[in-house]
Coordinates of C-alpha atoms in Angstrom, one line a residue:
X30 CA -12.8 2.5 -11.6
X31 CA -16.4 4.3 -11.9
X32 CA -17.8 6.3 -9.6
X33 CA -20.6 3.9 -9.7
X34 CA -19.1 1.2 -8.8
X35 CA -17.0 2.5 -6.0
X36 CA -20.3 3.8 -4.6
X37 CA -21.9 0.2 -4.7
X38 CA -18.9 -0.9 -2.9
X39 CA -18.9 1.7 0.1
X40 CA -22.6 1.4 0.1
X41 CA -21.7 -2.6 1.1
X42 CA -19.2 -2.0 3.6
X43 CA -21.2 0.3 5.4
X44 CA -24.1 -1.7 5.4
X45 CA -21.9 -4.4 6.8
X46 CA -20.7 -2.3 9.6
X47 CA -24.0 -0.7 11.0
X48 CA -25.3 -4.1 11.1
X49 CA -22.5 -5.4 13.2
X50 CA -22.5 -5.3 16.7
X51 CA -18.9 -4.5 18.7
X52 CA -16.7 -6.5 20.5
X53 CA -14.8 -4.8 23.8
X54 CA -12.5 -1.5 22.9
X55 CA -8.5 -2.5 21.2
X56 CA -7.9 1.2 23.3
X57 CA -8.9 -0.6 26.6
X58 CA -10.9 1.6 29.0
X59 CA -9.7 4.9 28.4
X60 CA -11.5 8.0 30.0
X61 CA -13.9 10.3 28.0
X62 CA -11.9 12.1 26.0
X63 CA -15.3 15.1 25.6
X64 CA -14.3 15.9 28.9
X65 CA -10.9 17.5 28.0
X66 CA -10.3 21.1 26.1
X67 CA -7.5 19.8 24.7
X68 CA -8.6 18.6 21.5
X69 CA -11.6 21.2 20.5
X70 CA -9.5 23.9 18.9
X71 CA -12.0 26.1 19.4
X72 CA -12.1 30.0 21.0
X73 CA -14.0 31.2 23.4
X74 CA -17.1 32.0 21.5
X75 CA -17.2 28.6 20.6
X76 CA -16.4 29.1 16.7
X77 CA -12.9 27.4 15.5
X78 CA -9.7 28.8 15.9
X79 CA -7.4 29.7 13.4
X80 CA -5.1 26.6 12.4
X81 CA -2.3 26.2 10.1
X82 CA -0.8 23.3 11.3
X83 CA -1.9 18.9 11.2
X84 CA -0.2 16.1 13.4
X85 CA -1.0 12.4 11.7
X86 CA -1.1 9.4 13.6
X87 CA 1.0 6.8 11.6
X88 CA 2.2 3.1 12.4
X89 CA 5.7 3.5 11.8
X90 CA 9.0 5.4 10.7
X91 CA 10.0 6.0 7.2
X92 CA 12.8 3.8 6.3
X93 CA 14.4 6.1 3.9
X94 CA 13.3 10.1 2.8
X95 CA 15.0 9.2 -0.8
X96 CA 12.2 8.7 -3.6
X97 CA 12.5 5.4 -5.9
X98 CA 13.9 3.2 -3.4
X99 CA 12.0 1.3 -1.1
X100 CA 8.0 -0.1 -2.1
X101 CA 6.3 0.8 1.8
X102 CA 2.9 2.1 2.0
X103 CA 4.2 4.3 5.2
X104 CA 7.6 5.5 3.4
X105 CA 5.1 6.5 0.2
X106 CA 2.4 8.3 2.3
X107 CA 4.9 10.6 3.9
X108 CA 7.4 11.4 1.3
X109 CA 4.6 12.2 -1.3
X110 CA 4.3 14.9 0.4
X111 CA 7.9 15.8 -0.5
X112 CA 7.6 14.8 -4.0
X113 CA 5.9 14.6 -7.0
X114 CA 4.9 12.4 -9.9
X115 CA 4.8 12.9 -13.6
X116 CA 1.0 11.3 -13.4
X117 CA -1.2 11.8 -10.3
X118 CA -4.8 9.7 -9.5
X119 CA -7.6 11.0 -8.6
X120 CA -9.6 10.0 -5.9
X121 CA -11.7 6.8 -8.6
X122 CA -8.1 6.3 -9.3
X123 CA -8.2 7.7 -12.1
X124 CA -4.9 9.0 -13.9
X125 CA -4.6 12.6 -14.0
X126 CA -1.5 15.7 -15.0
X127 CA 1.2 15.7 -12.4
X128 CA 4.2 17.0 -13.3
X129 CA 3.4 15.8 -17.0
X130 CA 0.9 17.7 -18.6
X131 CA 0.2 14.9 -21.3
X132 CA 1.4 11.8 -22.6
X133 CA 0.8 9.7 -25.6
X134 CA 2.0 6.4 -27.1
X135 CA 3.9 6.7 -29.7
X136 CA 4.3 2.7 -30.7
X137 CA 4.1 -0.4 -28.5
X138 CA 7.8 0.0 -26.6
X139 CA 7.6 4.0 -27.2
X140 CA 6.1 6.5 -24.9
X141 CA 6.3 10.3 -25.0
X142 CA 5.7 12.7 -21.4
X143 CA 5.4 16.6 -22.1
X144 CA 6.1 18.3 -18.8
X145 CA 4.7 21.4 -17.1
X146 CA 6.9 24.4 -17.8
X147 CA 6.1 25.8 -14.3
X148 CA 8.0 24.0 -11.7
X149 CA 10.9 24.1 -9.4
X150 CA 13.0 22.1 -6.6
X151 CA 12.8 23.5 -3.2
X152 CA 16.0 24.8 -3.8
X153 CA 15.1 26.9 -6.3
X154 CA 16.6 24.8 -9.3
X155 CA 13.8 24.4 -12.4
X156 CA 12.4 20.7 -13.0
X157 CA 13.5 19.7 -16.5
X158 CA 13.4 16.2 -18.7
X159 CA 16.8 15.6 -17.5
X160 CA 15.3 15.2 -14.1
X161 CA 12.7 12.5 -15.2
X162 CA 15.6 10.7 -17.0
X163 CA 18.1 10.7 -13.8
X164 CA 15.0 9.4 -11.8
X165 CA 14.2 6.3 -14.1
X166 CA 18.5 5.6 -14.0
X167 CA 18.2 6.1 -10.5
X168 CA 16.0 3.1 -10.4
X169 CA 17.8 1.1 -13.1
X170 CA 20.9 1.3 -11.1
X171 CA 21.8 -1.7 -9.2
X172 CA 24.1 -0.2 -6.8
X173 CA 21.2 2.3 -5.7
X174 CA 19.1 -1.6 -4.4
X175 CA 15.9 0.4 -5.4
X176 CA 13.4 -2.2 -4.2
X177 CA 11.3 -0.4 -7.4
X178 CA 14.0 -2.0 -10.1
X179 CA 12.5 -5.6 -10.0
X180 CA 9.1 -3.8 -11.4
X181 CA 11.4 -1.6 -13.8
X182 CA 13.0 -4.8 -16.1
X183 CA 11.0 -3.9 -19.1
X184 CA 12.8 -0.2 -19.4
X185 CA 15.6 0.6 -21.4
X186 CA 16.2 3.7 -22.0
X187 CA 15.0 7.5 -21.4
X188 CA 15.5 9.9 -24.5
X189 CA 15.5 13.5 -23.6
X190 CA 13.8 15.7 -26.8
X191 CA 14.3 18.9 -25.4
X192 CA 13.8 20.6 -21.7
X193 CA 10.0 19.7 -21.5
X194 CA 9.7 16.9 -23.7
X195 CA 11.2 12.8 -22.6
X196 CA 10.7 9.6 -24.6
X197 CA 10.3 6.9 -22.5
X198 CA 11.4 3.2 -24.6
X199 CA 10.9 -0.3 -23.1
X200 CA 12.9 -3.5 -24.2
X201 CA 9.3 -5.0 -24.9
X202 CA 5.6 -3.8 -24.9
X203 CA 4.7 -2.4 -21.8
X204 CA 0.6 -2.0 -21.9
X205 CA 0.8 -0.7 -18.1
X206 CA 3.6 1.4 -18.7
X207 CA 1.4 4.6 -16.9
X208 CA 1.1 2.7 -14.4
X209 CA 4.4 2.1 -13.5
X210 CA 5.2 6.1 -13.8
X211 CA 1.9 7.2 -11.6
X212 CA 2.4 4.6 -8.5
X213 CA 6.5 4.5 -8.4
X214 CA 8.1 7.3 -9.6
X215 CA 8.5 10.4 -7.5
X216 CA 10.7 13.3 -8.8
X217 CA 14.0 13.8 -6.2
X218 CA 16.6 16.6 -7.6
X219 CA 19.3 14.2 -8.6
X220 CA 21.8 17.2 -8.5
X221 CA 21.3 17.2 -4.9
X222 CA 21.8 13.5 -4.3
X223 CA 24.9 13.6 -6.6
X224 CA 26.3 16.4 -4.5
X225 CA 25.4 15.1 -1.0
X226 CA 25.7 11.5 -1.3
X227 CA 23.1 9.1 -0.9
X228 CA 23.3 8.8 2.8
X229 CA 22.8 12.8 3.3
X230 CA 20.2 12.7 0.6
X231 CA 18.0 9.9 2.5
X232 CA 17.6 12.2 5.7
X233 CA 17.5 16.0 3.6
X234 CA 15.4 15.3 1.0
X235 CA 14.6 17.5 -2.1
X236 CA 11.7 17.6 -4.2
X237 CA 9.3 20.0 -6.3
X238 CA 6.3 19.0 -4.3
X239 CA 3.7 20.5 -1.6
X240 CA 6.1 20.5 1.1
X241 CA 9.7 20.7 2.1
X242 CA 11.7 19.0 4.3
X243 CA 11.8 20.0 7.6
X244 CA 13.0 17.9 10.8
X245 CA 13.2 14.2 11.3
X246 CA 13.4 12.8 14.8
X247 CA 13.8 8.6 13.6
X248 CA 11.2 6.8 15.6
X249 CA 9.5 10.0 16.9
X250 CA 8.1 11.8 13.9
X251 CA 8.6 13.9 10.5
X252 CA 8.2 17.5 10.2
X253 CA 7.3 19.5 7.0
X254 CA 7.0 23.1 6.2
X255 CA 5.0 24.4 3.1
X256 CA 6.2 25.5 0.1
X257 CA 4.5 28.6 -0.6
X258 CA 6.0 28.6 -4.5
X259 CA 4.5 25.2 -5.1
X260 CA 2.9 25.3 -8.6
X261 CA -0.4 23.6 -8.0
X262 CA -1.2 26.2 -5.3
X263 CA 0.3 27.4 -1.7
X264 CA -1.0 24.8 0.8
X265 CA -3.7 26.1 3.1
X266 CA -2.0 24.2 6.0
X267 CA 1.9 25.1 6.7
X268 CA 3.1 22.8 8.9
X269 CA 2.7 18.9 9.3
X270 CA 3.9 16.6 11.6
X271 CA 3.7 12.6 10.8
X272 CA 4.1 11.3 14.4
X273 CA 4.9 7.6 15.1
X274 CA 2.9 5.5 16.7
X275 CA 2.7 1.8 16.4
X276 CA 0.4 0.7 19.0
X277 CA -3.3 1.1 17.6
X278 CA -4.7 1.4 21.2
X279 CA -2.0 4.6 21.5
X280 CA -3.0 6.0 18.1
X281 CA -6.3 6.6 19.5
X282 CA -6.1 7.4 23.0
X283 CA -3.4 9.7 21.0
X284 CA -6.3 11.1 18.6
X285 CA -9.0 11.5 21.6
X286 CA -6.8 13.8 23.8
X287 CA -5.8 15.7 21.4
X288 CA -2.6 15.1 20.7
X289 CA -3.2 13.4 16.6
X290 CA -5.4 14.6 14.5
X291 CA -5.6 12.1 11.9
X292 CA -5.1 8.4 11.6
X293 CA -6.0 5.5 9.5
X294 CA -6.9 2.1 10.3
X295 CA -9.3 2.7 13.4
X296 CA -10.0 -0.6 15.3
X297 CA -13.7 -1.8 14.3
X298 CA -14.2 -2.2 17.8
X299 CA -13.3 1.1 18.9
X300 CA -15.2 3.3 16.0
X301 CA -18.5 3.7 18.6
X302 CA -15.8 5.8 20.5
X303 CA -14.7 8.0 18.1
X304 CA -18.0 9.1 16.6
X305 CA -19.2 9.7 20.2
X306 CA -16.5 12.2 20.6
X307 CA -17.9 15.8 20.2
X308 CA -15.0 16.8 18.1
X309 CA -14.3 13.5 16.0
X310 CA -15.9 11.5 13.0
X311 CA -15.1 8.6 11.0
X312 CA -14.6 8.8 7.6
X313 CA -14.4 5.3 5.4
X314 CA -13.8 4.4 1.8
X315 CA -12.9 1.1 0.0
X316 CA -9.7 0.6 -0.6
X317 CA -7.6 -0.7 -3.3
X318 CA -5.6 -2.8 -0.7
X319 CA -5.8 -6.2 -0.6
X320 CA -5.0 -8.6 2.8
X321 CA -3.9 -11.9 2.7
X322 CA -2.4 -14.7 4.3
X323 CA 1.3 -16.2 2.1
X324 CA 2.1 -19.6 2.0
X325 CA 5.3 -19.4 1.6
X326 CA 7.3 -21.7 -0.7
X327 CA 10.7 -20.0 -0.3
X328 CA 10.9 -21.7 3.2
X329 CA 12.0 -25.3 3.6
X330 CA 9.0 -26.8 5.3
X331 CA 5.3 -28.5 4.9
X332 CA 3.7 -25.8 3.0
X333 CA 6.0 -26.1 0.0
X334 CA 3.8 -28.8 -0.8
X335 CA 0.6 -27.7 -2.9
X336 CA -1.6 -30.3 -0.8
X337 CA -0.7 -28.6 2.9
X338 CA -1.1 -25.3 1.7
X339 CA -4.9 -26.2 -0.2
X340 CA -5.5 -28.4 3.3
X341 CA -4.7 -25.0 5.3
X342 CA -6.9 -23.1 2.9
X343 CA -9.8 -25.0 3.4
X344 CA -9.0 -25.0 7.2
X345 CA -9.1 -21.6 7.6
X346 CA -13.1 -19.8 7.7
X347 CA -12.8 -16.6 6.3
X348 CA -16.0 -15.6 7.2
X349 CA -16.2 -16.1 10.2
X350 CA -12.7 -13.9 10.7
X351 CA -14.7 -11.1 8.5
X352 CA -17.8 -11.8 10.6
X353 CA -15.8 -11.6 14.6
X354 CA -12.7 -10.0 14.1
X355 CA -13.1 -7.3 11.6
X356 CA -17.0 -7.0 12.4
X357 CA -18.0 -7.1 8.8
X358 CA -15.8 -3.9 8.0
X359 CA -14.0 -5.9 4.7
X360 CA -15.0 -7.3 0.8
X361 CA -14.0 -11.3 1.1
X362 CA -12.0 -12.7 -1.8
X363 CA -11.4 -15.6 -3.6
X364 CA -9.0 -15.0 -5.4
X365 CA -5.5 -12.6 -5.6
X366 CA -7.1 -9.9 -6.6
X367 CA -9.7 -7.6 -5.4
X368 CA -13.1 -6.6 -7.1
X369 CA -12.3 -3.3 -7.6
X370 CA -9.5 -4.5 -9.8
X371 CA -9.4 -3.8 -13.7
X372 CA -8.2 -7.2 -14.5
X373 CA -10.1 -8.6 -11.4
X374 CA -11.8 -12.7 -12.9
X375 CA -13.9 -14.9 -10.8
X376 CA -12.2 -17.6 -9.1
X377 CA -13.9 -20.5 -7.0
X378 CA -12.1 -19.8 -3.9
X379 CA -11.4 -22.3 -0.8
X380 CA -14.7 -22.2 1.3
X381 CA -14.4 -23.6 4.7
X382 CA -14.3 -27.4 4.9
X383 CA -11.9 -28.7 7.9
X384 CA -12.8 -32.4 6.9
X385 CA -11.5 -31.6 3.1
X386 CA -8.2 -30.2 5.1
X387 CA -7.7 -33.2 7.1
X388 CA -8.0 -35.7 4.2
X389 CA -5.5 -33.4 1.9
X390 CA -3.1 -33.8 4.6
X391 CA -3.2 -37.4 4.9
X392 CA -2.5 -37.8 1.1
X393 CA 0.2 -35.5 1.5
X394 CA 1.6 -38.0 4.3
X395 CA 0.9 -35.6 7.5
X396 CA -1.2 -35.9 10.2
X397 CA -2.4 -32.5 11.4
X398 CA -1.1 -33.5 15.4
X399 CA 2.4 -33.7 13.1
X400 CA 2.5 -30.4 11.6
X401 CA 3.7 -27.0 13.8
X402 CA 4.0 -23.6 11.9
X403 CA 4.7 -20.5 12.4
X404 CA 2.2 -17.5 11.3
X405 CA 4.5 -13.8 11.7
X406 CA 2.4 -10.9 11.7
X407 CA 3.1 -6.9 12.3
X408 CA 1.1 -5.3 15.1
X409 CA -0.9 -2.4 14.3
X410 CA 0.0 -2.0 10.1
X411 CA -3.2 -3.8 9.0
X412 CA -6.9 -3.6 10.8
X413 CA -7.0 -6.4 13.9
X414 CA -4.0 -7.5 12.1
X415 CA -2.6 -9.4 15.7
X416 CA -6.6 -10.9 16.3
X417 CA -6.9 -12.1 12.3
X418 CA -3.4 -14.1 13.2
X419 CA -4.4 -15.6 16.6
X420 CA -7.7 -16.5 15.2
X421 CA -6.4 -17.9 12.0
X422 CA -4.3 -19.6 14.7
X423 CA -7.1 -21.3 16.6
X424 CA -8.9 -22.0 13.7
X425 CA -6.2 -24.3 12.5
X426 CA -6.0 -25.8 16.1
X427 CA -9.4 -26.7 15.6
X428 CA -8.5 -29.4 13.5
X429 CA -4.9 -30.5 15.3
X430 CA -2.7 -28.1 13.7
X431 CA -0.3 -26.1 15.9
X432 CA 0.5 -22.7 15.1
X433 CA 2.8 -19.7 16.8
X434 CA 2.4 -16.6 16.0
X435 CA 5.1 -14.4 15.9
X436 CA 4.4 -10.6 16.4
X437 CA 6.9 -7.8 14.5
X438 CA 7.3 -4.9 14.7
X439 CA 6.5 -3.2 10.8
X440 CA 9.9 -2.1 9.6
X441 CA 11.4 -5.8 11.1
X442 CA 8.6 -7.7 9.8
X443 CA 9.0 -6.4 6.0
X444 CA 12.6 -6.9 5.9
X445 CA 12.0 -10.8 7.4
X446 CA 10.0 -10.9 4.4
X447 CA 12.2 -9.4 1.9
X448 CA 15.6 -10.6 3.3
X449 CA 13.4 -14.2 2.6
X450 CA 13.9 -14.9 6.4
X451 CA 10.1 -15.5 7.2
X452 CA 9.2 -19.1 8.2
X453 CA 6.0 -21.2 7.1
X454 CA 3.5 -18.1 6.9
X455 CA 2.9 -14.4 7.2
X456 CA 0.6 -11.8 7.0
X457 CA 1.0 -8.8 4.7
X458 CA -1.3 -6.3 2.7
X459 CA -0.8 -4.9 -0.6
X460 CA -2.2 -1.9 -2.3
X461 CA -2.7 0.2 -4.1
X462 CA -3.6 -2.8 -6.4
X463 CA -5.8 -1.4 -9.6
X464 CA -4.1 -3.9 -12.4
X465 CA -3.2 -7.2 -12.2
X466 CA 0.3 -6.9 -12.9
X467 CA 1.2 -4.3 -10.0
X468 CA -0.1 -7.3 -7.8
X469 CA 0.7 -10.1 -9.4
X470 CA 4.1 -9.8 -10.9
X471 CA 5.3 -7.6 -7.4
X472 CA 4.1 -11.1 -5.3
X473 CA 4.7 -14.0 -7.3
X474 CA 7.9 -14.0 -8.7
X475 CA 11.2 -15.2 -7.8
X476 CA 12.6 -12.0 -7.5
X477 CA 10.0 -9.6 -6.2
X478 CA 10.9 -8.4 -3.0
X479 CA 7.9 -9.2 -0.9
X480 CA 7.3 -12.5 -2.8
X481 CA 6.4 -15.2 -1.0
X482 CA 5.1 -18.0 -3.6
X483 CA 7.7 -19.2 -6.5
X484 CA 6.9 -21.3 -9.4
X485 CA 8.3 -21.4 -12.8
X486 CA 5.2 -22.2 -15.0
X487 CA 3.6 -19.7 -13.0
X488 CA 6.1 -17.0 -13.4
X489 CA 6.7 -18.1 -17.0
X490 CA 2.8 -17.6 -17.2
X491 CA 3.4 -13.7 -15.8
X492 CA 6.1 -13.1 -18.0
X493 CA 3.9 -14.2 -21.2
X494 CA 1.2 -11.7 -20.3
X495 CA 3.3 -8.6 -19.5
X496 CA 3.7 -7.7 -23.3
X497 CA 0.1 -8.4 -24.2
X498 CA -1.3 -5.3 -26.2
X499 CA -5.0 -6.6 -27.0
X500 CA -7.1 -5.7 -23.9
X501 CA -9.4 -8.6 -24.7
X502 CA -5.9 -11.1 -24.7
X503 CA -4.3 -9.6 -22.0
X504 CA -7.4 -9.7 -20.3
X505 CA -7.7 -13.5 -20.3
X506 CA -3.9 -14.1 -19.5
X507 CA -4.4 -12.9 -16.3
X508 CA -7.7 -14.8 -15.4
X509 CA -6.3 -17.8 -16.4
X510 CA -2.9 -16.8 -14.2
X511 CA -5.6 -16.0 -11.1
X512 CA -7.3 -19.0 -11.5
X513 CA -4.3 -21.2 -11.7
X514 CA -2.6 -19.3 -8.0
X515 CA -5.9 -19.8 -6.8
X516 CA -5.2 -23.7 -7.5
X517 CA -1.7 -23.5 -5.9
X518 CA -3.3 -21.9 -3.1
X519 CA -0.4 -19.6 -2.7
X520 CA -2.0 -17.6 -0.3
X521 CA -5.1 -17.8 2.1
X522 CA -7.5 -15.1 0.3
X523 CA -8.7 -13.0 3.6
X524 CA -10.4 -9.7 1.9
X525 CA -10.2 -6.3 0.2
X526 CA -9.7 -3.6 3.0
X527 CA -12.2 -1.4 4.3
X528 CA -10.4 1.9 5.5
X529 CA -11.6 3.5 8.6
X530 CA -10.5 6.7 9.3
X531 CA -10.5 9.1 12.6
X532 CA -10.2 12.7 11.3
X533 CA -11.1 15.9 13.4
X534 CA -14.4 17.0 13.3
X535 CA -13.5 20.2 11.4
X536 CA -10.4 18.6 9.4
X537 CA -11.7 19.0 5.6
X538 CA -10.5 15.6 4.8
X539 CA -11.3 13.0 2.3
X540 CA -10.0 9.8 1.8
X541 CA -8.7 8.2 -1.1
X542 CA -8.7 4.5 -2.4
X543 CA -5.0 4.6 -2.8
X544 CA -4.7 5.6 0.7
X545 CA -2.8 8.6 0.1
X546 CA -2.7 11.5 2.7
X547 CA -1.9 14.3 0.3
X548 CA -2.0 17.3 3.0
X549 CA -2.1 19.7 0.0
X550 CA -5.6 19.0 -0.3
X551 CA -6.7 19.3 3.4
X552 CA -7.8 22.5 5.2
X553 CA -9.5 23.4 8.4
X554 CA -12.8 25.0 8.1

C-alpha cells in the first residue's frame, strides 16, 4: 500500500466523521473525568512525570500464550509482544527485516531466509535456523490443532543450510509465500515447549522478542517485563499490563479515570468525550480489517439457498447502518475485499432494494412472515458491533423477516463459529487483510476455521489461483473469484474499518493498519 493512498483514505474517513453529528454516549452518563488527578501523570510543576510503565484496554483474554496456534486478533496483539517474526510490516504494510535479515526466491516452490546473527530467547539460548524449522513443524503437526495449519497446506518441508541460513520448499508455487511468514509465524523456543509440555508452555511463554513473560491473571489481565538484551533496542517502557475489559462503555469510563491508558475501538458516539478530556486524544487510521455479515451455508436452514441469502442482501441498507450507527466512521464495500487490498476488483455490490428481497424470496418459495433467523454477534470486539446487529435486525423486520440476535461473549462467539455451531448468521471481522488469499482462502473454504460459506466450484476456483505466478494472471483469478462470492452473496458486505483510538495525551503512540500494538515502539514524552 502507498503512502498516498493510505493518506486519501484517512483523509475520507475523517471527513466523514467531522461531518457527522453524534448520537447519545455507549459510556452512559459518566462524570467528568478532567475533574480527577488520577489520570494526568503529571508533578507538581505541572510538567510530566517520569513513567516506565503502560496499562492497555483490550476486549478480551488471550486464549493461549503459545505462538502458531490460534488465528485471534487479541491472542496476536498481546503475544507479539512476546515474540517475533522472521518479516515485520511497517506501518503502509509494507514488509520489512525481523528476525530475517533477507530473503530471496530461489525458484517457484523454493525460498531462502538468512537470519540476524544477533539474537537470543529470554532464556538466554541463541535463535538459530533450527528454531525457524521447529516453528513451521510445529504448525504442520496435527496433533499441535494449530488453527494456522489450514493456511500452511502448500509447505512441505524446511531445509536447514547452516545456523543462519533455512530453505523454505512448498509442494506447489506459493506467490504469497512472505505473506504467510510475516502475518503467522512468531518464533517460540521449541526447546522449551519440548521440555515443559504444551500445557506449561501455553501460560510461560518464551520468545526472543521486546518483552518477557511476566504474570497472567486469566480473565483479569497480562503482565510483561522488558527485556533489556532485546536486539532491536531496550524498550523505553518496562512494564505493560494488557487489562481485560469487554464492555466498551467500561473501557472508557476505564481510560477517563485513569485506570487504562490505551484502547482501540472507541465508540463513535463517545469520541466528543475523549478529545474533551484534558489529558486524552484520539488517534485514527484505516485499517486493513474488513467487517461483514456471513451467510452461513454450513447451517441447515433458509440461507443455504443462494436466493434467501441475495433477498437478505438486498434487504439489508448498508448505508444507512454506515450513516446512524457507525456515524460515517467506515469505507463501504461491495465486495469481500477491502480497497486497500492488493488484489482488491470492483464488484456491483447489493444496493438496498427491499421490494427486489421480497420477490427473491417468493421464487425461492418463502414468504418473509415465514422465515425466523438468528443473527449472533460479540459485544464490544468490533465498533457498535451489538447496534450494527440489532439494526440489521430491524432492517429485515421492515420487510416481515424476524430476526434474534444472540449476543457472545468474544472467546464463546469464535469458537461457535469454528466448532461450526453458529446458526443462520453472524457477525465477524477480519484483518489484517492486504492480499486476497489471506481473506479469501481463510473464509471460504470447507475447512478454514472461521469459514462460514462452502462451495465446491468456488473452492475449486481458490485452489486454481493459489499457484498463479504471473501477477497479471493471478490478478484476474481472484477478480473473477470476488465477483462470483459477490453473486453467491455469501456474506452481507458492511465496510472496511475505521480504527478509533483513545491514547493518553502524552502516550507517543501511532497506530498501525494492521492494528498491531507493538509497545516497543511507544514512549512517554
Amino acid at each position: 500500500m502507498k503512502r498516498k493512498n493510505l493518506m486519501v483514505i484517512f483523509s475520507i474517513i475523517l471527513l466523514l466523521f467531522i461531518a457527522a453529528g453524534c448520537t447519545p454516549e455507549t459510556a452512559g452518563d459518566m462524570t467528568d473525568s478532567n475533574d480527577s488527578d488520577s489520570n494526568d501523570n503529571a508533578t507538581e510543576e505541572g510538567s510530566p512525570s517520569a513513567r516506565d510503565d503502560i496499562v492497555i484496554g483490550i476486549e478480551s483474554d488471550a486464549v493461549t500464550m503459545l505462538a502458531n496456534t490460534d488465528v485471534n486478533y487479541v491472542n496476536d496483539v498481546q503475544i507479539r509482544n512476546i515474540y517475533d517474526p522472521l518479516i515485520e510490516r511497517d506501518n503502509e504494510g509494507g514488509f520489512i527485516p525481523g528476525l530475517a535479515s533477507e530473503w530471496k526466491n530461489i525458484d517457484e516452490l523454493t525460498w531462502e531466509f538468512t537470519l540476524r546473527e544477533d539474537v537470543t530467547f529470554h532464556n538466554g539460548k541463541p535463535f538459530t535456523a533450527e528454531d525457524v524449522k521447529q516453528n513451521i513443524e510445529y504448525i504442520l503437526n496435527e496433533e499441535n490443532n494449530s488453527f494456522y495449519r489450514s493456511r500452511w497446506t502448500a509447505f512441505k518441508e524446511v531445509k536447514v543450510i547452516d545456523d543462519y541460513k533455512v530453505q523454505i520448499i512448498t509442494h506447489e508455487p506459493l506467490p504469497n509465500l512472505l505473506l504467510r511468514i510475516a502475518d503467522d509465524l512468531l518464533i517460540m523456543d521449541m526447546e522449551h515447549v519440548q521440555e515443559v509440555g504444551l500445557d506449561e508452555a501455553a501460560k510461560n511463554p518464551v520468545g526472543t522478542g521486546a518483552y518477557k513473560f511476566s504474570e497472567w491473571e486469566r480473565d483479569q489481565y497480562l503482565k510483561l517485563e522488558a527485556n533489556e538484551d532485546y536486539w532491536n533496542g531496550a524498550p523505553s517502557i518496562k512494564q505493560v499490563t494488557f487489562k481485560y475489559i469487554p464492555e466498551f462503555s467500561t473501557r472508557l469510563a476505564a481510560f477517563l479515570s485513569g485506570e487504562i491508558d490505551l484502547f482501540k475501538n472507541v465508540p463513535v458516539d463517545s469520541v466528543e468525550r475523549v478529545e474533551n478530556d484534558g489529558n486524552s486524544k484520539i488517534e485514527m487510521i484505516g485499517s486493513s480489517r474488513i467487517n461483514y455479515v456471513a451467510l452461513n451455508t454450513f447451517y441447515d436452514g433458509p440461507l443455504q439457498d443462494k436466493k434467501v441469502r441475495q433477498a437478505i442482501s438486498y434487504a439489508v441498507n448498508v448505508d444507512e447502518l454506515l450513516a446512524s450507527v457507525l456515524n460515517g466512521n467506515g469505507t463501504k464495500m461491495t465486495g469481500p475485499l477491502s480497497k486497500i487490498n492488493a488484489d482488491y476488483a470492483e464488484t456491483e455490490g447489493y444496493e438496498y432494494d427491499p421490494e427486489k428481497a421480497i420477490q427473491l424470496l417468493e421464487e425461492a418459495g418463502y414468504k418473509p412472515s415465514d422465515i425466523t433467523l438468528q443473527l449472533d454477534t460479540p459485544n464490544g470486539r468490533y465498533p457498535m458491533d451489538t447496534h450494527v446487529a440489532q439494526a440489521i435486525a430491524a432492517q429485515l423486520q421492515q420487510i416481515g423477516i424476524t430476526v434474534n440476535v444472540q449476543v457472545n461473549e468474544w472467546g464463546n462467539h469464535l469458537a461457535k463459529i469454528r466448532q461450526r455451531e453458529m446458526s443462520d448468521m453472524f457477525i465477524l471481522g477480519w484483518g489484517p487483510a492486504f492480499d486476497a488469499q489471506g481473506t479469501v482462502e481463510n473464509l471460504f473454504t470447507e475447512e478454514a476455521p472461521y469459514s462460514g460459506f462452502y462451495d465446491p466450484e468456488v473452492q475449486e476456483m481458490i485452489s486454481n489461483a493459489i499457484p498463479i505466478f504471473d501477477p497479471e494472471e493471478r490478478k484476474q483469478a481472484w477478480a473473477e473469484i470476488q465477483q462470483r462470492l459477490v453473486e453467491e452473496a455469501a456474506w452481507i458486505y458492511l465496510w472496511q474499518q475505521g480504527d478509533l483510538y483513545a491514547v493518553r495525551k502524552n502516550l507517543s503512540f501511532q497506530p498501525r493498519i494492521d492494528e498491531k500494538m507493538l509497545v516497543h515502539t511507544m514512549s512517554w514524552n
